[in-house]
XYZ file of C-alpha atoms in Angstrom:
188
model
C 88.450 3.886 -40.018
C 89.046 7.682 -41.778
C 90.682 10.268 -40.186
C 88.159 12.580 -39.914
C 84.164 11.706 -39.655
C 82.472 10.764 -42.855
C 79.430 9.645 -43.759
C 79.584 5.772 -43.460
C 77.339 5.144 -46.088
C 79.473 6.482 -48.871
C 82.782 4.648 -49.000
C 85.814 5.722 -50.704
C 85.506 9.129 -52.683
C 81.886 9.616 -52.479
C 82.024 10.268 -48.485
C 84.931 12.633 -49.657
C 83.218 14.856 -52.227
C 80.300 14.576 -49.498
C 82.110 15.869 -46.613
C 82.911 19.095 -48.718
C 80.720 19.843 -51.593
C 82.284 23.365 -52.242
C 85.425 21.656 -53.349
C 83.713 18.953 -54.686
C 82.069 20.434 -57.341
C 84.797 22.053 -59.416
C 86.731 18.105 -59.103
C 83.333 16.694 -60.349
C 83.313 19.426 -63.272
C 86.527 18.684 -64.446
C 86.180 14.937 -64.226
C 83.015 15.090 -66.145
C 84.516 17.146 -69.198
C 87.614 14.961 -69.181
C 85.994 11.217 -68.475
C 82.280 11.687 -70.033
C 82.406 15.160 -72.349
C 83.312 15.409 -76.009
C 86.281 13.028 -77.011
C 87.495 10.927 -79.576
C 88.482 8.306 -76.804
C 85.959 6.405 -75.863
C 84.386 6.610 -72.115
C 85.680 2.774 -71.921
C 89.495 4.370 -72.648
C 89.282 6.860 -70.524
C 88.215 4.816 -67.632
C 91.312 2.583 -68.155
C 93.717 5.540 -68.130
C 92.191 6.223 -64.867
C 92.241 2.781 -63.794
C 95.780 2.034 -64.275
C 96.865 5.389 -62.653
C 95.019 4.382 -59.670
C 96.616 0.657 -59.960
C 99.874 2.443 -60.043
C 99.174 4.445 -57.061
C 98.066 0.946 -55.251
C 94.721 2.867 -54.428
C 92.594 0.326 -54.026
C 89.345 1.811 -53.741
C 89.920 3.963 -57.280
C 91.290 0.879 -58.685
C 88.153 -1.498 -58.413
C 85.552 1.728 -59.195
C 87.345 2.460 -62.660
C 88.228 -1.205 -63.287
C 84.433 -1.422 -63.021
C 83.444 1.438 -64.837
C 85.872 0.215 -67.975
C 83.761 -2.789 -67.648
C 80.656 -1.785 -67.632
C 81.743 0.517 -70.593
C 82.996 -2.555 -72.278
C 80.804 -5.382 -71.671
C 82.803 -7.318 -70.397
C 85.492 -7.854 -67.538
C 88.784 -9.037 -69.526
C 90.197 -5.206 -71.097
C 90.475 -3.976 -67.610
C 92.127 -6.411 -66.076
C 94.574 -7.003 -68.843
C 95.454 -3.563 -69.151
C 96.279 -3.461 -65.285
C 98.513 -6.602 -65.234
C 99.619 -7.506 -69.076
C 98.992 -4.758 -70.972
C 101.210 -5.843 -73.823
C 98.608 -8.431 -74.229
C 95.332 -6.305 -73.571
C 92.699 -6.145 -76.514
C 93.173 -2.393 -76.902
C 95.036 -0.619 -79.777
C 98.483 0.245 -80.376
C 97.634 4.117 -79.520
C 95.615 3.320 -76.508
C 98.795 1.211 -75.311
C 100.993 4.231 -75.740
C 98.794 6.439 -73.992
C 98.168 4.035 -70.942
C 101.871 3.814 -70.915
C 102.163 7.943 -70.971
C 99.299 7.869 -67.980
C 101.777 5.370 -66.353
C 104.526 7.158 -66.281
C 102.794 10.693 -65.124
C 101.530 8.128 -62.380
C 104.871 7.372 -61.677
C 107.419 10.189 -62.481
C 106.047 12.482 -65.311
C 109.672 13.125 -66.205
C 109.400 10.303 -67.854
C 107.287 10.948 -70.329
C 109.864 11.110 -73.168
C 109.336 12.701 -76.572
C 109.904 9.331 -78.321
C 106.702 8.104 -76.070
C 104.901 10.632 -77.456
C 105.882 10.563 -80.797
C 105.584 6.770 -80.617
C 101.642 7.564 -79.580
C 101.124 9.894 -82.615
C 102.476 7.402 -85.010
C 99.872 5.035 -83.560
C 97.046 7.920 -84.599
C 97.360 9.831 -81.078
C 96.220 13.569 -81.365
C 97.652 16.140 -78.932
C 94.420 16.273 -77.215
C 94.440 13.052 -76.799
C 97.728 13.007 -75.339
C 96.853 16.155 -73.589
C 93.870 14.585 -71.815
C 95.965 11.260 -70.930
C 98.177 13.275 -68.756
C 95.093 15.173 -67.295
C 93.370 12.766 -66.417
C 96.366 10.518 -64.855
C 97.325 13.830 -63.012
C 93.809 14.157 -61.680
C 93.463 10.699 -60.512
C 97.192 11.059 -58.679
C 95.159 13.759 -56.917
C 91.959 11.435 -56.344
C 94.288 8.676 -55.331
C 95.771 10.753 -52.731
C 92.828 12.209 -51.308
C 90.999 9.037 -50.836
C 93.762 7.163 -49.194
C 95.521 10.168 -47.678
C 92.080 10.494 -45.939
C 92.465 6.640 -44.849
C 88.392 6.579 -47.051
C 86.894 3.388 -45.933
C 87.408 0.822 -49.029
C 84.815 -1.850 -49.615
C 85.919 -5.409 -50.610
C 82.737 -6.485 -52.413
C 83.276 -6.810 -56.065
C 79.210 -5.861 -56.144
C 79.839 -2.823 -54.546
C 81.904 -1.328 -57.437
C 79.599 -2.703 -59.811
C 76.867 -0.629 -58.469
C 79.267 2.373 -58.335
C 80.391 1.395 -62.209
C 76.378 1.568 -62.771
C 76.224 5.157 -61.010
C 78.929 6.800 -62.828
C 77.837 5.028 -66.225
C 74.384 6.235 -66.433
C 74.800 9.889 -63.986
C 78.335 10.625 -64.877
C 80.411 12.493 -61.905
C 78.393 15.328 -61.422
C 76.238 15.631 -58.302
C 72.602 14.379 -58.846
C 69.702 13.780 -56.823
C 69.139 10.310 -55.100
C 73.037 9.895 -56.987
C 74.101 7.135 -54.626
C 70.734 5.427 -53.498
C 70.986 1.973 -53.536
C 74.983 2.296 -53.591
C 75.262 0.104 -50.453
C 72.110 -2.597 -51.267
C 73.154 -5.769 -50.838
C 71.195 -8.451 -53.242
């Protein structure tokens, strides 16, 4: 049960963003810029960064939502699952493995992001902007995870809900739009 009254049809972050639309707008704007804006990292790779950060924070809603979004971009369910549970065997580049480790360290204790880890990422082709954006995405998702769990927003258990949410995130991005969540809670 959420700690504050939220729209029961908008679980997780969706209800929180709807509750305070004035604070939601700048959060949505930076998320849109980082996860859907111009980047040498793919949308799927950026969703993986959000996924591992959320998993490290044990935020079930955000982990499920961004795993599903990564799955939507990759067109399969294996990559996100391996990135979360067996990153050494995940079918991502060595560069991405280093960036995901940077994200994990930002989530756990940002002071553990070492010069050596950053240099290893660079040796695998990571640019300074990719390193910067990885850290910023991880930091942003720490905020989201604390927001969702700190207000005890509702976390659906049905995987189909997250597939529908992933479809919205893939097609509409993170900015508000008319009828944005129409069909989110539909059952088939």
